[in-house]
Amino acid sequence: MTTILAIESSCDETSAAICRDGKILSNITASQKVHEQYGGVVPELASRAHIQNIVPVVNEAVKIADCRLPAVDCIAFTQSPGLIGSLLVGAQFAKSLALSLNKPLIAVHHMQAHVLANLIADKKPSFPFLCLTVSGGHTQIVLCESPTKMKVIGETIDDAAGEAFDKSAKLLGLPYPGGPLIDKYARDGDPKQFSFPEPQIAGLNFSFSGLKTSILYFLQNAGKSNLFKEEFMATEAERKKFIKEHINDICASIQYRIITILLNKLKKACVQTGITDICLAGGVSANSGLRKAFYEMGEKNKWNCFIPDFEYCTDNAAMIAITAYYKYLAGDFSTPDVTVSARVEW
Ligand code: KG4
Ligand code: ZN
């Protein structure tokens, strides 16, 4: 029997989970509300909130799992990528706990963990599988050959998909994080009402910065054009009126374009590799339009489609725990001098 305590603290969620033999027994996450008023995550405030949250979150995870700390076989934590101060809090806590309990440590890559969140449910993809990971900071197509062997075959060259949602929402005057709000308004809108261009990027890479610019011009012109046109420039009152009257159609049209950018590249990756077990992961996989379009595309192309349960899509420690479980089986432990890294390389 192998029991793992995992800690995730890479951004603005403090999370702890207990996993026993690949089954998640608890997954407790404290979200940080302090950032809402600033329109984005403030790194210094995130680190401080992690320091406040980490002990109660770990205690709760241990309690819910009906476990005791000395019974844990190993302590896992997120090593990279993320906000450096946030990562340091989780790493220092994990190292200190491992030292005091005399247990081994396992360092986990956050993006690999998003992919392996697809191994939490009983119904698992078979290897090799492809995973489209769409979060606030990253957008990647990952080819996963085994739990410990994966490679990135496509990624964004500028903004991430979550950023595309959040920045579009900001242009519409919606609060952060705007992704879920765009999803909500889009449900009652017509995705074909307004047209935003699909970028022509070679290979399996993505780009979202052009979409953001075309939305900016479109709103500046109160819907008359998504190119910069001085003669169409609207007053602020006209812009606000246009947004208010068309919010559902605007959100549906933006969401439609983000989804087609993502899924067209995913389809290309499937054709190129011949792989038919296909997964989604990351916070944006909570988007109802993306989920629906993904399953529809899967049915049409005879893919086996997988999306983790919602609590395992956004940042969580259960995905760190499941990744650590496979690293434990492979004997892939870390030494106490392991350092955290803000960068994404793997
Ligand atoms: O994976 P995640 O929780 O954190 C990172 O690792 O970044 O992803 C957060 C992102 C945010 O950009 C948020 O707006 C987006 O996921 N998101 C959504 C939805 N729920 C969360 N975007 C679109 N529709 C949603 N329903
Ligand atoms: Zn994440």
Short mmCIF file of C-alpha atoms and ligand atoms in Angstrom, two decimals:
data_model
loop_
_atom_site.label_atom_id
_atom_site.label_comp_id
_atom_site.label_asym_id
_atom_site.label_seq_id
_atom_site.Cartn_x
_atom_site.Cartn_y
_atom_site.Cartn_z
CA MET A 1 0.00 0.00 0.00
CA THR A 2 1.45 3.40 -1.02
CA THR A 3 0.09 6.60 0.49
CA ILE A 4 1.20 9.98 -0.85
CA LEU A 5 0.60 13.48 0.49
CA ALA A 6 0.81 16.05 -2.32
CA ILE A 7 0.95 19.84 -2.19
CA GLU A 8 0.19 22.27 -5.02
CA SER A 9 0.98 25.98 -4.66
CA SER A 10 2.17 27.15 -8.08
CA CYS A 11 -0.23 30.06 -8.53
CA ASP A 12 -3.18 31.22 -6.44
CA GLU A 13 -4.67 27.95 -5.16
CA THR A 14 -3.28 26.28 -2.04
CA SER A 15 -4.13 22.60 -2.35
CA ALA A 16 -3.31 19.32 -0.59
CA ALA A 17 -4.36 15.79 -1.48
CA ILE A 18 -3.91 12.25 -0.24
CA CYS A 19 -3.64 9.43 -2.76
CA ARG A 20 -3.50 5.72 -1.88
CA ASP A 21 -2.46 3.27 -4.59
CA GLY A 22 -3.63 5.63 -7.33
CA LYS A 23 -6.97 6.45 -5.69
CA ILE A 24 -7.62 10.01 -4.50
CA LEU A 25 -8.84 9.96 -0.88
CA SER A 26 -8.97 13.74 -0.40
CA ASN A 27 -8.35 16.90 -2.39
CA ILE A 28 -8.69 20.18 -0.47
CA THR A 29 -8.19 23.53 -2.20
CA ALA A 30 -8.24 27.05 -0.75
CA SER A 31 -8.77 29.67 -3.45
CA GLN A 32 -7.39 33.14 -2.85
CA LYS A 33 -10.07 35.82 -3.14
CA VAL A 34 -7.60 38.63 -2.43
CA HIS A 35 -6.67 39.00 -6.14
CA GLU A 36 -10.17 39.73 -7.48
CA GLN A 37 -9.95 43.46 -6.81
CA TYR A 38 -6.67 43.73 -8.78
CA GLY A 39 -7.89 42.07 -12.02
CA GLY A 40 -5.18 39.37 -11.87
CA VAL A 41 -2.94 37.41 -9.50
CA VAL A 42 -0.58 39.58 -7.39
CA PRO A 43 2.49 37.35 -6.75
CA GLU A 44 3.45 38.78 -3.36
CA LEU A 45 -0.10 38.48 -2.04
CA ALA A 46 -0.31 34.91 -3.39
CA SER A 47 2.82 33.85 -1.45
CA ARG A 48 1.47 35.35 1.77
CA ALA A 49 -1.90 33.66 1.34
CA HIS A 50 -0.16 30.30 0.72
CA ILE A 51 1.71 30.71 4.02
CA GLN A 52 -1.59 31.30 5.82
CA ASN A 53 -3.47 28.49 4.06
CA ILE A 54 -1.00 25.65 3.84
CA VAL A 55 -1.22 24.19 7.38
CA PRO A 56 -5.05 24.16 7.58
CA VAL A 57 -5.34 22.80 4.02
CA VAL A 58 -2.89 19.93 4.70
CA ASN A 59 -4.57 19.15 8.04
CA GLU A 60 -7.97 19.01 6.36
CA ALA A 61 -6.71 16.75 3.55
CA VAL A 62 -5.20 14.33 6.09
CA LYS A 63 -8.40 14.37 8.16
CA ILE A 64 -10.80 13.83 5.23
CA ALA A 65 -8.65 10.89 4.03
CA ASP A 66 -8.88 9.42 7.54
CA CYS A 67 -5.10 9.19 7.52
CA ARG A 68 -2.25 10.21 9.87
CA LEU A 69 0.91 12.00 8.78
CA PRO A 70 3.31 9.24 10.00
CA ALA A 71 1.37 6.75 7.81
CA VAL A 72 2.26 8.69 4.66
CA ASP A 73 4.97 7.02 2.50
CA CYS A 74 6.08 10.06 0.57
CA ILE A 75 5.61 13.85 0.25
CA ALA A 76 5.12 15.36 -3.22
CA PHE A 77 5.05 19.00 -4.27
CA THR A 78 4.90 21.17 -7.39
CA GLN A 79 8.41 22.10 -8.44
CA SER A 80 7.70 24.08 -11.66
CA PRO A 81 6.45 26.08 -13.49
CA GLY A 82 4.69 28.84 -11.57
CA LEU A 83 5.14 31.98 -9.50
CA ILE A 84 8.48 31.58 -7.76
CA GLY A 85 7.32 32.83 -4.33
CA SER A 86 4.25 30.60 -4.45
CA LEU A 87 6.27 27.54 -5.46
CA LEU A 88 8.77 28.22 -2.66
CA VAL A 89 6.10 28.09 0.05
CA GLY A 90 4.87 24.64 -1.05
CA ALA A 91 8.37 23.30 -1.63
CA GLN A 92 9.74 24.48 1.73
CA PHE A 93 6.72 23.07 3.52
CA ALA A 94 7.04 19.71 1.74
CA LYS A 95 10.81 19.51 2.36
CA SER A 96 10.46 20.35 6.05
CA LEU A 97 7.68 17.82 6.51
CA ALA A 98 9.63 15.12 4.65
CA LEU A 99 12.68 15.82 6.83
CA SER A 100 10.75 15.76 10.10
CA LEU A 101 8.85 12.58 9.18
CA ASN A 102 11.92 11.00 7.55
CA LYS A 103 10.02 10.30 4.30
CA PRO A 104 11.15 10.60 0.66
CA LEU A 105 10.31 13.61 -1.51
CA ILE A 106 8.97 13.71 -5.06
CA ALA A 107 9.11 16.89 -7.17
CA VAL A 108 6.33 17.19 -9.79
CA HIS A 109 6.01 19.24 -12.97
CA HIS A 110 2.70 21.12 -12.89
CA MET A 111 1.97 20.75 -16.63
CA GLN A 112 2.69 17.00 -16.60
CA ALA A 113 0.33 16.76 -13.64
CA HIS A 114 -2.47 18.51 -15.58
CA VAL A 115 -2.08 15.82 -18.27
CA LEU A 116 -2.05 12.94 -15.76
CA ALA A 117 -5.22 14.24 -14.06
CA ASN A 118 -6.78 12.08 -16.79
CA LEU A 119 -5.51 8.98 -14.93
CA ILE A 120 -7.52 9.76 -11.78
CA ALA A 121 -10.89 8.39 -12.95
CA ASP A 122 -11.53 4.63 -13.26
CA LYS A 123 -12.03 5.03 -17.02
CA LYS A 124 -8.51 5.91 -18.18
CA PRO A 125 -7.03 6.64 -21.62
CA SER A 126 -4.68 4.00 -23.06
CA PHE A 127 -1.09 4.88 -23.95
CA PRO A 128 -0.06 6.57 -26.13
CA PHE A 129 -2.61 9.37 -25.81
CA LEU A 130 -2.72 13.03 -26.76
CA CYS A 131 -3.69 15.75 -24.30
CA LEU A 132 -4.72 19.31 -25.08
CA THR A 133 -3.81 21.21 -21.91
CA VAL A 134 -5.52 24.58 -21.74
CA SER A 135 -4.95 26.73 -18.67
CA GLY A 136 -4.50 30.36 -17.67
CA GLY A 137 -0.75 30.22 -18.26
CA HIS A 138 -0.23 27.48 -20.87
CA THR A 139 -1.67 25.90 -24.00
CA GLN A 140 -0.02 22.69 -25.12
CA ILE A 141 -0.63 19.52 -27.10
CA VAL A 142 1.22 16.76 -25.27
CA LEU A 143 1.99 13.28 -26.57
CA CYS A 144 1.96 11.00 -23.54
CA GLU A 145 3.68 7.64 -24.08
CA SER A 146 3.65 6.56 -20.44
CA PRO A 147 3.06 8.29 -17.08
CA THR A 148 6.72 9.24 -17.00
CA LYS A 149 7.38 9.84 -20.71
CA MET A 150 5.69 12.71 -22.48
CA LYS A 151 6.61 15.45 -24.91
CA VAL A 152 5.11 18.74 -26.02
CA ILE A 153 4.31 18.60 -29.76
CA GLY A 154 2.50 21.95 -30.00
CA GLU A 155 2.19 25.06 -27.84
CA THR A 156 1.20 28.70 -27.88
CA ILE A 157 3.70 31.18 -29.24
CA ASP A 158 2.10 34.06 -27.28
CA ASP A 159 -0.99 34.09 -25.02
CA ALA A 160 -2.51 30.98 -23.45
CA ALA A 161 -6.14 30.01 -24.17
CA GLY A 162 -7.18 31.06 -20.64
CA GLU A 163 -5.49 34.42 -21.17
CA ALA A 164 -7.40 34.80 -24.45
CA PHE A 165 -10.64 34.31 -22.48
CA ASP A 166 -9.58 36.56 -19.60
CA LYS A 167 -8.19 39.39 -21.76
CA SER A 168 -11.28 39.34 -24.02
CA ALA A 169 -13.45 39.52 -20.91
CA LYS A 170 -11.43 42.48 -19.63
CA LEU A 171 -12.02 44.33 -22.93
CA LEU A 172 -15.74 43.72 -22.38
CA GLY A 173 -15.49 45.24 -18.89
CA LEU A 174 -16.01 41.88 -17.12
CA PRO A 175 -14.17 41.04 -13.85
CA TYR A 176 -11.21 38.61 -13.53
CA PRO A 177 -11.15 35.70 -14.23
CA GLY A 178 -13.45 36.35 -17.17
CA GLY A 179 -13.36 32.86 -18.77
CA PRO A 180 -16.32 31.46 -16.80
CA LEU A 181 -18.36 34.63 -17.51
CA ILE A 182 -17.77 34.44 -21.26
CA ASP A 183 -18.89 30.79 -21.03
CA LYS A 184 -22.07 31.88 -19.21
CA TYR A 185 -23.05 34.66 -21.66
CA ALA A 186 -22.10 32.53 -24.69
CA ARG A 187 -24.78 29.96 -23.79
CA ASP A 188 -27.50 32.42 -24.90
CA GLY A 189 -25.62 33.85 -27.88
CA ASP A 190 -25.16 33.14 -31.59
CA PRO A 191 -21.54 32.05 -32.27
CA LYS A 192 -21.82 32.99 -35.94
CA GLN A 193 -23.13 36.53 -35.32
CA PHE A 194 -19.68 38.17 -35.37
CA SER A 195 -16.61 36.88 -37.15
CA PHE A 196 -13.08 36.92 -35.72
CA PRO A 197 -10.12 35.69 -37.79
CA GLU A 198 -8.40 32.33 -37.28
CA PRO A 199 -4.60 32.84 -37.20
CA GLN A 200 -2.55 30.91 -39.75
CA ILE A 201 0.26 29.43 -37.65
CA ALA A 202 2.45 26.66 -39.00
CA GLY A 203 2.50 23.16 -37.52
CA LEU A 204 0.81 22.40 -34.22
CA ASN A 205 1.49 25.73 -32.49
CA PHE A 206 -1.18 28.21 -31.40
CA SER A 207 -1.44 31.99 -31.33
CA PHE A 208 -4.07 34.09 -29.58
CA SER A 209 -2.61 37.61 -29.59
CA GLY A 210 -4.09 38.50 -33.01
CA LEU A 211 -7.55 37.52 -31.79
CA LYS A 212 -7.19 39.88 -28.83
CA THR A 213 -6.24 42.75 -31.16
CA SER A 214 -9.16 42.08 -33.51
CA ILE A 215 -11.57 42.06 -30.53
CA LEU A 216 -10.07 45.36 -29.36
CA TYR A 217 -10.66 47.00 -32.78
CA PHE A 218 -14.10 45.42 -33.08
CA LEU A 219 -15.15 46.98 -29.76
CA GLN A 220 -13.49 50.31 -30.52
CA ASN A 221 -15.54 50.36 -33.73
CA ALA A 222 -18.70 49.26 -31.87
CA GLY A 223 -18.97 46.16 -34.05
CA LYS A 224 -18.58 47.83 -37.46
CA SER A 225 -15.21 46.22 -38.23
CA ASN A 226 -12.56 44.13 -36.51
CA LEU A 227 -9.80 46.07 -38.30
CA PHE A 228 -8.47 49.44 -37.16
CA LYS A 229 -10.67 52.03 -38.93
CA GLU A 230 -10.52 55.64 -37.76
CA GLU A 231 -13.84 56.54 -39.40
CA PHE A 232 -15.64 53.83 -37.38
CA MET A 233 -14.21 54.84 -33.98
CA ALA A 234 -17.12 54.91 -31.53
CA THR A 235 -17.50 57.06 -28.44
CA GLU A 236 -17.22 55.35 -25.07
CA ALA A 237 -21.00 55.60 -24.61
CA GLU A 238 -21.61 53.95 -28.02
CA ARG A 239 -19.14 51.17 -27.19
CA LYS A 240 -20.76 50.46 -23.85
CA LYS A 241 -24.23 50.46 -25.41
CA PHE A 242 -23.07 48.07 -28.16
CA ILE A 243 -21.50 45.68 -25.61
CA LYS A 244 -24.57 45.77 -23.37
CA GLU A 245 -26.99 45.06 -26.22
CA HIS A 246 -24.89 42.26 -27.78
CA ILE A 247 -23.02 40.71 -24.87
CA ASN A 248 -24.34 37.17 -25.50
CA ASP A 249 -23.53 37.17 -29.24
CA ILE A 250 -20.11 38.79 -28.68
CA CYS A 251 -19.16 36.20 -26.04
CA ALA A 252 -20.48 33.31 -28.17
CA SER A 253 -18.50 34.54 -31.21
CA ILE A 254 -15.25 35.00 -29.21
CA GLN A 255 -15.67 31.59 -27.57
CA TYR A 256 -16.42 29.95 -30.92
CA ARG A 257 -13.16 31.27 -32.38
CA ILE A 258 -11.04 30.22 -29.38
CA ILE A 259 -12.57 26.73 -29.55
CA THR A 260 -12.01 26.36 -33.30
CA ILE A 261 -8.37 27.50 -32.95
CA LEU A 262 -7.85 24.84 -30.25
CA LEU A 263 -9.73 21.96 -31.81
CA ASN A 264 -8.47 22.44 -35.38
CA LYS A 265 -4.90 22.04 -34.10
CA LEU A 266 -5.87 19.09 -31.92
CA LYS A 267 -7.44 17.38 -34.93
CA LYS A 268 -4.29 18.03 -36.95
CA ALA A 269 -2.20 16.43 -34.17
CA CYS A 270 -4.48 13.37 -34.15
CA VAL A 271 -4.20 12.96 -37.92
CA GLN A 272 -0.41 13.39 -37.82
CA THR A 273 0.17 10.90 -35.00
CA GLY A 274 -2.68 8.47 -35.72
CA ILE A 275 -3.49 8.47 -31.99
CA THR A 276 -7.18 8.07 -31.07
CA ASP A 277 -7.22 8.32 -27.24
CA ILE A 278 -7.55 12.07 -26.72
CA CYS A 279 -7.74 14.07 -23.48
CA LEU A 280 -8.43 17.62 -22.35
CA ALA A 281 -6.92 19.15 -19.20
CA GLY A 282 -6.48 22.51 -17.44
CA GLY A 283 -8.88 25.19 -16.24
CA VAL A 284 -10.26 26.06 -19.69
CA SER A 285 -11.48 22.47 -20.12
CA ALA A 286 -14.27 23.56 -17.74
CA ASN A 287 -15.66 25.60 -20.67
CA SER A 288 -19.03 24.13 -21.67
CA GLY A 289 -18.66 25.05 -25.35
CA LEU A 290 -15.21 23.47 -25.57
CA ARG A 291 -16.35 20.28 -23.85
CA LYS A 292 -19.34 19.91 -26.17
CA ALA A 293 -17.33 20.63 -29.34
CA PHE A 294 -14.56 18.25 -28.16
CA TYR A 295 -17.00 15.36 -27.65
CA GLU A 296 -18.72 16.11 -30.99
CA MET A 297 -15.38 16.15 -32.82
CA GLY A 298 -14.41 12.94 -31.01
CA GLU A 299 -17.59 11.17 -32.07
CA LYS A 300 -17.14 12.25 -35.68
CA ASN A 301 -13.52 11.09 -35.78
CA LYS A 302 -13.99 7.94 -33.65
CA TRP A 303 -11.73 9.14 -30.84
CA ASN A 304 -11.97 7.93 -27.25
CA CYS A 305 -12.42 11.24 -25.41
CA PHE A 306 -11.49 11.98 -21.78
CA ILE A 307 -11.86 15.08 -19.57
CA PRO A 308 -11.04 15.00 -15.83
CA ASP A 309 -13.79 15.84 -13.31
CA PHE A 310 -14.10 19.59 -12.84
CA GLU A 311 -12.20 19.69 -9.50
CA TYR A 312 -9.23 18.04 -11.27
CA CYS A 313 -9.27 20.45 -14.27
CA THR A 314 -8.43 23.65 -12.39
CA ASP A 315 -5.29 23.73 -10.22
CA ASN A 316 -5.44 21.01 -7.57
CA ALA A 317 -3.14 18.73 -5.54
CA ALA A 318 -4.86 15.49 -6.62
CA MET A 319 -3.15 15.76 -10.02
CA ILE A 320 0.22 16.27 -8.25
CA ALA A 321 -0.53 13.19 -6.12
CA ILE A 322 -1.41 10.93 -9.07
CA THR A 323 1.73 12.03 -10.94
CA ALA A 324 3.82 11.41 -7.82
CA TYR A 325 2.28 7.94 -7.49
CA TYR A 326 3.63 6.93 -10.91
CA LYS A 327 7.00 8.54 -10.13
CA TYR A 328 7.03 6.58 -6.85
CA LEU A 329 6.45 3.33 -8.78
CA ALA A 330 9.32 4.30 -11.12
CA GLY A 331 11.61 5.12 -8.14
CA ASP A 332 11.95 8.73 -9.29
CA PHE A 333 12.65 10.53 -5.98
CA SER A 334 14.16 13.96 -5.32
CA THR A 335 16.95 14.94 -2.96
CA PRO A 336 16.33 17.59 -0.26
CA ASP A 337 18.40 20.15 -2.20
CA VAL A 338 15.92 20.14 -5.13
CA THR A 339 15.06 23.71 -6.18
CA VAL A 340 11.87 25.21 -7.62
CA SER A 341 11.75 26.89 -11.02
CA ALA A 342 9.37 29.43 -12.51
CA ARG A 343 10.12 28.16 -16.01
CA VAL A 344 8.23 25.60 -18.00
CA GLU A 345 11.06 23.39 -19.43
CA TRP A 346 10.66 19.67 -18.84
O1 KG4 B 1 -5.64 25.57 -14.96
P1 KG4 B 1 -6.11 26.82 -14.26
O2 KG4 B 1 -7.04 26.67 -13.10
O3 KG4 B 1 -4.91 27.66 -13.74
C1 KG4 B 1 -3.69 27.76 -14.38
O4 KG4 B 1 -2.84 26.85 -14.24
O5 KG4 B 1 -3.56 28.77 -15.12
O6 KG4 B 1 -6.79 27.74 -15.40
C2 KG4 B 1 -7.33 29.00 -15.12
C3 KG4 B 1 -7.93 29.56 -16.41
C4 KG4 B 1 -8.36 31.02 -16.31
O7 KG4 B 1 -7.84 31.71 -17.43
C5 KG4 B 1 -9.90 30.94 -16.38
O8 KG4 B 1 -10.51 32.07 -16.96
C6 KG4 B 1 -10.08 29.71 -17.23
O9 KG4 B 1 -9.10 28.80 -16.77
N1 KG4 B 1 -11.42 29.13 -17.08
C7 KG4 B 1 -12.34 29.14 -18.07
C8 KG4 B 1 -13.51 28.54 -17.54
N2 KG4 B 1 -13.25 28.16 -16.24
C9 KG4 B 1 -11.96 28.54 -15.99
N3 KG4 B 1 -12.27 29.62 -19.32
C10 KG4 B 1 -13.38 29.48 -20.09
N4 KG4 B 1 -14.54 28.93 -19.65
C11 KG4 B 1 -14.64 28.43 -18.40
N5 KG4 B 1 -15.78 27.87 -17.99
ZN ZN B 2 -2.47 24.84 -13.81
#
